[in-house]
Amino acid sequence: MDIIRVEGGYSLNGSVQVSGAKNSALKLMAATLLAPGTTVLQNVPNISDVHVMGKVLKRMGATIDVVDEHSLAIDTSQVDSWEAPYDLVAKMRASTAVMGPLLGRFGRAKIAMPGGCNLGARKIDMHILGLEALGVSFDTDHGYIYADAGEGMVGTTVTLEFASVGATENLIMAAVRAKGTTVIDNAAREPEIVDLANMLNDMGAQISGAGTPVVTIEGVEELHPVTHRVVGDRIEAGTFIVAAALMAGDEGVEITGFSTVHLGMVIKKFELMGLNIERIPGGVRVYRAQHIRPMDIQTLPFPGFPTDMQAQAMVLSALADGSSIITENIFENRFMFASELVRMGADIRIEGHHAIIHGVPGFSGAQVSSPDLRGGAALVVAGLIADGRTEVSAIHHIDRGYEHFVEKLVGLGAHVERVSVPDSLDD
Ligand code: EPZ
């Protein structure tokens, strides 16, 4: 199996450009189903989740040309199936993002019920409730969800119980083809949703209010293919900000390719913790933190502190000169990373949705395992400052959402490598 081996203590210098946002690219790919013809997506991250979404679309009859490493030409004109099969949904629950577009294009969808994941149940009840309000009927049978728009969806007002990112996206992608006006109240406001709405509007949709809690969609008869550039990955940028805060050399580290507006709460919190983050064109320059102040953090829907930065923030808090509490409000089980960091010497106690963190002087390198995508990346980052060698396993999680993660870190001067080691069970 592959692991990432980190030798701690080497400073980071130079600059790194983040890739396109995974959590936008996957939905933009699904949305191409709404516009028969060839849509070209640029700045697409070359990551395994994108490859899986490509398989989902090809299974439905789409063709995908990899124009270059970061540009996909997706032709959905020949799509003649509306099924997201179990083997792919089980691999990546974001495959459920095809439900809205399939309903918009064909008036029906057959989606394997998404299992849970390391973060929790990951239900889609709000997706279903919202789509039912638009007139879609649902049935479940043998592990599949059957959605049927019958005579066609009719716009209405849908109030989300929680500002769910996925539910907001599926509802937008269905409502663009509903008759009349749909209003989504308590909509998620993430920048990736704005990116999706921008592309759909370029395709001929009429969406207003994306990025605010109230999104209004006027249904249209048809959508046409476009060329669209995926927004930069704010979470990848935040991950590198933490790495630089821990290990930047005197000149600091430049992190570009994203909008600081999309990371406002993270930058604000990190500056309060004592990080030195300078805004520059296209991103930030980050200097090594002289010391880290403890800071309580609550994860919340955008513009609150993103749950996808919780593990990375915990690395900083674990080295702060004092005690902090991190509260996870989005997922029911997103603290498994903490127990891995404790193996590296962190002093963290979990109580329900709260992590009580007492800062320690430093980490010691250890063998650890990635619990999920962001936790895995955060363990590698912790290894950069740890004393000695850290070996991170289960790195397929990291490959899902971080393009060329090892190469980017090596480019900054980190002593990090991907190595193959025999599976312990092979003895
Ligand atoms: C998206 O997941 C992201 N994934 C997640 O990023 C991110 O953590 C999350 O939004 C929150 O920002 C993608 O975009 C592919 P939600 P999503 O619907 O859409 C519960 C990463 O690391 N819920 O806002 O699934 C759900 O179980 C990943 O890149 C319901 O109960 O997030 C979760 O606890 C991890 N019923 C919470 O709401 C529903 O119908 C947030 O879910 C929908 C959601």
Coordinates of C-alpha atoms and ligand atoms in Angstrom, one line a residue:
M1 CA 0.0 0.0 0.0
D2 CA 1.1 3.6 -0.5
I3 CA 1.9 5.8 2.5
I4 CA 3.1 9.4 2.7
R5 CA 6.4 9.7 4.7
V6 CA 7.2 13.1 6.2
E7 CA 10.6 14.1 7.8
G8 CA 9.8 16.9 10.2
G9 CA 11.7 20.1 10.7
Y10 CA 12.3 21.4 7.1
S11 CA 11.2 25.0 6.4
L12 CA 8.9 25.9 3.5
N13 CA 9.7 28.6 0.9
G14 CA 8.5 29.8 -2.4
S15 CA 5.0 29.6 -3.8
V16 CA 2.2 27.2 -4.5
Q17 CA -0.9 27.5 -6.6
V18 CA -4.0 25.6 -5.5
S19 CA -6.1 23.6 -7.9
G20 CA -9.7 24.0 -8.8
A21 CA -12.2 23.3 -6.1
K22 CA -13.2 19.6 -5.8
N23 CA -16.5 20.6 -4.2
S24 CA -17.4 22.8 -7.2
A25 CA -15.9 20.7 -10.0
L26 CA -18.0 17.6 -9.1
K27 CA -21.3 19.5 -9.3
L28 CA -20.3 21.4 -12.4
M29 CA -19.6 18.1 -14.1
A30 CA -23.1 16.8 -13.0
A31 CA -24.7 20.0 -14.3
T32 CA -23.4 19.4 -17.8
L33 CA -26.3 16.8 -18.0
L34 CA -28.7 19.8 -18.2
A35 CA -27.1 21.2 -21.4
P36 CA -27.0 18.6 -24.2
G37 CA -23.7 19.2 -26.2
T38 CA -20.1 19.7 -25.2
T39 CA -19.3 21.8 -22.1
V40 CA -15.7 22.5 -21.4
L41 CA -14.6 22.8 -17.8
Q42 CA -11.2 24.4 -17.1
N43 CA -9.1 24.4 -13.9
V44 CA -10.5 21.0 -13.0
P45 CA -8.5 19.3 -10.3
N46 CA -6.9 16.0 -11.4
I47 CA -8.1 14.0 -8.3
S48 CA -9.8 10.6 -7.9
D49 CA -13.2 12.0 -7.1
V50 CA -13.3 13.8 -10.5
H51 CA -12.3 10.5 -12.1
V52 CA -15.3 8.8 -10.4
M53 CA -17.7 11.5 -11.4
G54 CA -16.4 11.1 -15.0
K55 CA -17.2 7.4 -14.8
V56 CA -20.7 8.2 -13.6
L57 CA -21.3 10.4 -16.6
K58 CA -19.8 8.0 -19.0
R59 CA -22.0 5.2 -17.7
M60 CA -24.9 7.4 -18.6
G61 CA -23.6 7.8 -22.2
A62 CA -21.6 11.0 -21.9
T63 CA -18.2 11.2 -23.6
I64 CA -15.3 13.0 -21.9
D65 CA -12.2 14.3 -23.6
V66 CA -9.3 15.2 -21.3
V67 CA -8.2 18.3 -23.3
D68 CA -5.3 18.8 -20.9
E69 CA -4.6 17.8 -17.3
H70 CA -7.1 20.4 -16.0
S71 CA -9.6 20.8 -18.9
L72 CA -12.5 18.4 -19.6
A73 CA -14.7 18.5 -22.7
I74 CA -17.9 16.8 -21.6
D75 CA -20.4 15.9 -24.3
T76 CA -23.8 14.9 -22.8
S77 CA -25.8 14.9 -26.0
Q78 CA -25.9 11.1 -26.2
V79 CA -26.8 10.5 -22.6
D80 CA -29.7 8.0 -22.5
S81 CA -29.6 6.6 -19.0
W82 CA -30.6 8.2 -15.7
E83 CA -28.9 5.9 -13.3
A84 CA -26.1 6.5 -10.8
P85 CA -25.0 2.9 -10.1
Y86 CA -24.3 1.5 -6.6
D87 CA -20.6 0.8 -7.3
L88 CA -19.9 4.5 -8.1
V89 CA -22.2 6.1 -5.5
A90 CA -20.7 3.8 -2.9
K91 CA -17.3 5.1 -3.9
M92 CA -18.3 8.7 -3.8
R93 CA -21.6 9.9 -2.3
A94 CA -21.2 13.2 -4.3
S95 CA -22.5 11.1 -7.2
T96 CA -25.9 11.9 -5.8
A97 CA -25.4 15.4 -7.3
V98 CA -26.6 14.0 -10.6
M99 CA -30.1 13.6 -9.2
G100 CA -31.2 17.2 -9.8
P101 CA -29.7 17.4 -13.3
L102 CA -31.2 14.1 -14.3
L103 CA -34.7 15.2 -13.1
G104 CA -34.2 18.5 -15.0
R105 CA -33.1 16.7 -18.2
F106 CA -35.2 13.5 -18.2
G107 CA -37.8 14.0 -15.4
R108 CA -36.5 10.9 -13.7
A109 CA -33.5 9.5 -11.8
K110 CA -32.4 6.2 -10.4
I111 CA -29.8 6.7 -7.7
A112 CA -28.1 4.2 -5.5
M113 CA -28.8 5.1 -1.9
P114 CA -25.6 6.7 -0.6
G115 CA -24.1 4.8 2.3
G116 CA -22.7 6.7 5.3
C117 CA -19.1 7.6 5.4
N118 CA -16.5 8.3 8.1
L119 CA -18.1 11.6 8.8
G120 CA -21.6 10.3 9.6
A121 CA -24.9 9.2 8.2
R122 CA -24.7 11.7 5.3
K123 CA -28.5 11.4 4.7
I124 CA -30.2 13.1 1.7
D125 CA -33.6 13.5 3.3
M126 CA -33.5 17.3 2.7
H127 CA -32.7 16.7 -1.0
I128 CA -35.8 14.5 -1.2
L129 CA -38.1 16.7 0.7
G130 CA -37.2 19.7 -1.4
L131 CA -37.6 17.8 -4.7
E132 CA -41.0 16.4 -3.5
A133 CA -42.1 20.0 -3.0
L134 CA -41.3 20.5 -6.7
G135 CA -43.6 17.6 -7.6
V136 CA -41.1 14.8 -7.7
S137 CA -42.3 11.4 -6.3
F138 CA -39.8 9.0 -4.8
D139 CA -39.7 5.3 -4.2
T140 CA -37.0 3.2 -2.8
D141 CA -36.4 -0.4 -3.7
H142 CA -33.4 -2.8 -3.4
G143 CA -31.0 0.0 -2.3
Y144 CA -32.0 2.4 -5.1
I145 CA -33.9 5.6 -5.0
Y146 CA -36.3 6.1 -7.9
A147 CA -37.3 9.8 -8.5
D148 CA -40.0 10.6 -11.0
A149 CA -41.1 14.2 -11.9
G150 CA -44.3 12.9 -13.5
E151 CA -45.8 15.6 -15.7
G152 CA -42.9 17.9 -14.9
M153 CA -41.7 19.9 -11.9
V154 CA -43.5 23.0 -10.8
G155 CA -41.7 25.8 -9.0
T156 CA -42.6 26.6 -5.4
T157 CA -40.9 27.9 -2.2
V158 CA -38.7 25.3 -0.5
T159 CA -37.5 26.0 3.0
L160 CA -34.5 23.9 4.0
E161 CA -34.4 22.8 7.6
F162 CA -30.6 23.2 7.5
A163 CA -28.4 25.1 5.0
S164 CA -27.3 21.8 3.3
V165 CA -24.8 22.3 0.5
G166 CA -25.8 19.2 -1.5
A167 CA -29.6 19.8 -1.1
T168 CA -29.2 23.4 -2.2
E169 CA -27.2 22.3 -5.3
N170 CA -29.6 19.5 -6.3
L171 CA -32.6 21.8 -5.9
I172 CA -31.0 24.5 -8.0
M173 CA -30.1 22.0 -10.7
A174 CA -33.6 20.6 -10.8
A175 CA -35.4 24.0 -10.5
V176 CA -33.7 25.5 -13.5
R177 CA -36.0 23.2 -15.6
A178 CA -39.1 23.4 -13.5
K179 CA -42.2 25.4 -14.7
G180 CA -42.3 28.8 -13.0
T181 CA -40.5 30.2 -10.0
T182 CA -38.7 28.3 -7.3
V183 CA -37.5 30.0 -4.1
I184 CA -35.0 28.2 -1.9
D185 CA -35.1 29.6 1.6
N186 CA -32.3 28.9 4.1
A187 CA -30.1 28.0 1.1
A188 CA -26.4 27.2 1.7
R189 CA -24.1 30.1 0.7
E190 CA -20.9 28.3 -0.1
P191 CA -18.7 29.8 -2.9
E192 CA -19.0 26.6 -4.8
I193 CA -22.7 27.1 -5.0
V194 CA -22.1 30.6 -6.5
D195 CA -19.7 29.0 -9.0
L196 CA -22.4 26.5 -10.0
A197 CA -25.1 29.2 -10.3
N198 CA -22.7 31.3 -12.5
M199 CA -22.2 28.5 -14.9
L200 CA -25.9 27.6 -15.0
N201 CA -26.7 31.2 -15.8
D202 CA -24.1 31.2 -18.5
M203 CA -26.0 28.2 -19.9
G204 CA -29.2 30.2 -20.0
A205 CA -30.6 29.6 -16.5
Q206 CA -32.1 32.4 -14.5
I207 CA -30.8 32.1 -11.0
S208 CA -30.6 35.0 -8.6
G209 CA -29.4 35.2 -5.0
A210 CA -26.8 32.4 -5.1
G211 CA -24.5 33.0 -2.1
T212 CA -27.3 34.5 0.0
P213 CA -29.9 32.5 2.1
V214 CA -32.6 33.0 -0.5
V215 CA -32.0 31.7 -4.0
T216 CA -34.7 32.3 -6.7
I217 CA -34.8 30.3 -9.9
E218 CA -37.0 31.0 -12.9
G219 CA -37.5 27.8 -14.8
V220 CA -36.3 27.8 -18.5
E221 CA -37.0 25.6 -21.5
E222 CA -33.5 24.7 -22.3
L223 CA -29.8 25.2 -21.4
H224 CA -26.9 25.3 -23.8
P225 CA -23.3 24.1 -23.3
V226 CA -20.6 26.6 -22.2
T227 CA -16.9 26.9 -21.3
H228 CA -16.5 27.5 -17.5
R229 CA -13.4 27.8 -15.2
V230 CA -13.7 26.1 -11.9
V231 CA -13.3 28.4 -8.8
G232 CA -10.0 27.9 -6.8
D233 CA -10.1 25.5 -3.9
R234 CA -10.4 27.5 -0.7
I235 CA -9.9 24.5 1.5
E236 CA -6.7 23.4 -0.2
A237 CA -5.6 27.0 0.2
G238 CA -6.4 26.9 3.9
T239 CA -4.5 23.6 4.3
F240 CA -1.4 25.3 2.9
I241 CA -1.9 28.3 5.1
V242 CA -1.6 26.1 8.1
A243 CA 1.5 24.4 6.7
A244 CA 3.2 27.7 6.1
A245 CA 2.2 29.1 9.5
L246 CA 4.0 26.2 11.0
M247 CA 7.1 26.0 8.8
A248 CA 7.6 29.0 6.5
G249 CA 11.1 30.3 6.2
D250 CA 12.0 34.0 6.6
E251 CA 10.5 35.0 3.2
G252 CA 7.1 33.4 4.0
V253 CA 5.2 31.2 1.5
E254 CA 2.9 32.4 -1.3
I255 CA -0.4 30.6 -1.8
T256 CA -2.3 31.6 -4.9
G257 CA -5.1 30.5 -7.1
F258 CA -8.0 31.2 -4.8
S259 CA -10.1 34.1 -3.5
T260 CA -9.5 35.3 0.0
V261 CA -13.1 36.3 0.1
H262 CA -13.9 32.6 0.1
L263 CA -11.8 32.0 3.2
G264 CA -12.8 35.1 5.2
M265 CA -13.7 33.5 8.5
V266 CA -10.6 31.2 8.4
I267 CA -8.2 34.0 7.8
K268 CA -9.9 36.1 10.5
K269 CA -9.7 33.3 13.1
F270 CA -6.1 32.4 12.1
E271 CA -5.0 36.1 12.4
L272 CA -6.6 36.2 15.9
M273 CA -4.5 33.1 16.7
G274 CA -1.5 35.1 15.9
L275 CA -0.8 34.0 12.3
N276 CA 0.8 36.5 10.0
I277 CA -1.2 36.4 6.7
E278 CA -0.6 39.0 4.1
R279 CA -3.1 39.4 1.3
I280 CA -1.5 39.5 -2.2
P281 CA -3.0 39.5 -5.7
G282 CA -4.5 36.0 -6.2
G283 CA -4.0 34.8 -2.7
V284 CA -1.9 35.3 0.4
R285 CA 1.7 35.3 1.7
V286 CA 2.0 33.5 5.0
Y287 CA 4.9 33.8 7.5
R288 CA 5.9 31.4 10.2
A289 CA 3.8 32.0 13.4
Q290 CA 6.1 33.1 16.3
H291 CA 3.6 31.7 18.7
I292 CA 0.0 30.5 18.4
R293 CA -2.7 31.9 20.7
P294 CA -5.5 29.5 21.8
M295 CA -8.9 30.2 20.1
D296 CA -12.3 28.6 20.3
I297 CA -13.7 27.6 16.9
Q298 CA -17.2 26.5 15.9
T299 CA -17.8 25.0 12.5
L300 CA -20.8 26.4 10.7
P301 CA -22.3 26.8 7.2
F302 CA -20.6 29.5 5.1
P303 CA -19.7 32.2 5.9
G304 CA -19.0 30.5 9.2
F305 CA -15.8 28.5 9.9
P306 CA -15.9 25.6 7.4
T307 CA -16.0 22.0 8.8
D308 CA -13.5 21.1 6.0
M309 CA -10.9 23.2 7.8
Q310 CA -11.6 21.8 11.3
A311 CA -8.8 19.2 11.3
Q312 CA -6.3 21.7 10.0
A313 CA -7.3 24.3 12.6
M314 CA -6.9 21.6 15.3
V315 CA -3.3 21.2 14.3
L316 CA -2.7 24.8 15.1
S317 CA -4.8 24.7 18.3
A318 CA -2.8 21.6 19.5
L319 CA 0.4 23.8 19.4
A320 CA -1.1 26.9 20.9
D321 CA 0.1 28.3 24.3
G322 CA -3.2 27.5 26.1
S323 CA -6.4 25.6 25.8
S324 CA -9.1 25.8 23.1
I325 CA -12.4 24.2 22.3
I326 CA -13.3 23.2 18.7
T327 CA -17.0 22.5 18.2
E328 CA -18.1 20.5 15.2
N329 CA -21.7 21.5 14.3
I330 CA -21.9 20.1 10.8
F331 CA -21.1 16.4 11.0
E332 CA -21.9 14.0 13.8
N333 CA -18.6 12.2 13.7
R334 CA -15.7 14.3 12.5
F335 CA -13.2 14.0 15.3
M336 CA -11.5 10.8 14.4
F337 CA -8.6 12.9 13.2
A338 CA -8.1 14.0 16.8
S339 CA -7.2 10.5 18.0
E340 CA -4.5 10.3 15.3
L341 CA -3.1 13.6 16.3
V342 CA -2.9 12.4 19.9
R343 CA -0.6 9.7 18.7
M344 CA 1.7 12.5 17.6
G345 CA 1.7 14.0 21.1
A346 CA -1.4 16.3 21.0
D347 CA -3.4 16.7 24.2
I348 CA -7.0 16.5 23.0
R349 CA -10.2 15.2 24.7
I350 CA -13.4 14.7 22.9
E351 CA -16.7 15.3 24.6
G352 CA -19.6 14.9 22.1
H353 CA -19.4 17.7 19.6
H354 CA -16.5 19.4 21.4
A355 CA -12.8 18.8 21.3
I356 CA -11.0 20.2 24.3
I357 CA -7.4 20.9 23.3
H358 CA -4.5 21.8 25.6
G359 CA -1.5 23.1 23.6
V360 CA 1.7 21.1 23.7
P361 CA 5.2 22.3 22.8
G362 CA 5.5 20.1 19.8
F363 CA 4.5 16.8 18.0
S364 CA 6.6 13.7 17.7
G365 CA 6.5 11.8 14.4
A366 CA 4.5 8.6 14.4
Q367 CA 2.6 6.2 12.2
V368 CA -0.9 7.5 11.7
S369 CA -3.9 6.7 9.5
S370 CA -6.0 9.2 7.4
P371 CA -9.6 9.1 8.8
D372 CA -10.9 11.2 5.9
L373 CA -9.8 13.5 3.2
R374 CA -9.1 16.6 5.3
G375 CA -7.9 14.8 8.3
G376 CA -5.4 13.0 6.2
A377 CA -4.0 16.2 4.8
A378 CA -3.8 17.7 8.3
L379 CA -1.8 14.7 9.5
V380 CA 0.8 15.3 6.8
V381 CA 0.9 19.0 7.7
A382 CA 1.4 18.0 11.4
G383 CA 4.3 15.8 10.3
L384 CA 6.0 18.8 8.7
I385 CA 6.7 20.2 12.2
A386 CA 6.9 16.9 14.1
D387 CA 10.1 15.7 15.6
G388 CA 11.3 12.8 13.4
R389 CA 9.4 10.8 10.8
T390 CA 5.6 10.6 10.4
E391 CA 4.1 7.9 8.1
V392 CA 0.5 8.6 7.0
S393 CA -1.5 5.6 5.7
A394 CA -4.9 5.3 4.1
I395 CA -3.8 8.1 1.8
H396 CA -6.5 7.2 -0.8
H397 CA -8.6 9.6 1.2
I398 CA -6.1 12.4 0.4
D399 CA -5.9 11.5 -3.3
R400 CA -9.7 12.1 -3.5
G401 CA -9.3 15.9 -3.0
Y402 CA -5.7 17.0 -3.1
E403 CA -4.1 17.1 -6.5
H404 CA -0.3 16.5 -6.4
F405 CA -0.2 17.1 -2.7
V406 CA 3.2 15.5 -2.1
E407 CA 4.7 17.3 -5.2
K408 CA 3.3 20.7 -4.1
L409 CA 4.8 20.2 -0.6
V410 CA 8.2 19.1 -2.0
G411 CA 8.1 22.1 -4.3
L412 CA 8.0 24.2 -1.1
G413 CA 11.0 22.4 0.4
A414 CA 9.2 19.8 2.5
H415 CA 10.9 16.4 2.9
V416 CA 7.8 14.4 2.0
E417 CA 7.5 11.3 -0.2
R418 CA 5.0 8.8 -1.3
V419 CA 6.3 5.3 -0.7
S420 CA 4.9 1.8 -1.2
V421 CA 5.2 -0.5 1.8
P422 CA 4.0 -4.1 2.0
D423 CA 0.6 -4.5 3.5
S424 CA 1.0 -5.6 7.0
L425 CA -1.5 -8.4 6.4
D426 CA 0.8 -9.7 3.6
D427 CA 3.3 -11.1 6.1
Ligands
EPZ1 C1 -20.5 19.1 1.1 O1 -21.0 17.9 1.6 C2 -19.0 18.9 0.8 N1 -18.9 17.8 -0.2 C3 -18.3 18.5 2.1 O2 -17.0 18.4 1.8 C4 -18.5 19.6 3.1 O3 -17.9 19.2 4.4 C5 -20.0 19.9 3.3 O4 -20.6 20.2 2.1 C6 -20.3 21.0 4.3 O5 -19.7 22.2 3.8 C7 -19.0 18.1 -1.5 O6 -19.4 19.2 -1.8 C8 -18.8 17.0 -2.4 P1 -24.3 19.1 3.6 P2 -22.6 17.7 1.7 O7 -25.4 18.6 2.7 O8 -23.3 18.4 0.5 C9 -26.5 16.6 7.0 C10 -14.8 17.4 1.8 O9 -14.0 17.2 2.7 N2 -27.6 16.4 5.9 O10 -24.2 20.6 3.8 O11 -22.9 16.3 2.0 C11 -25.3 15.8 6.6 O12 -25.4 14.5 7.0 C12 -16.3 17.1 2.0 O13 -14.6 18.0 0.7 C13 -28.8 15.8 6.3 O14 -29.0 15.3 7.4 O15 -22.9 18.6 3.0 C14 -24.2 16.6 7.3 O16 -24.2 16.1 8.7 C15 -16.6 16.4 3.3 N3 -29.7 15.6 5.3 C16 -24.7 18.0 7.2 O17 -26.1 17.9 7.0 C17 -29.6 16.1 4.0 O18 -30.5 15.9 3.2 C18 -24.1 18.8 6.2 O19 -24.4 18.2 4.9 C19 -28.4 16.7 3.7 C20 -27.4 16.9 4.7

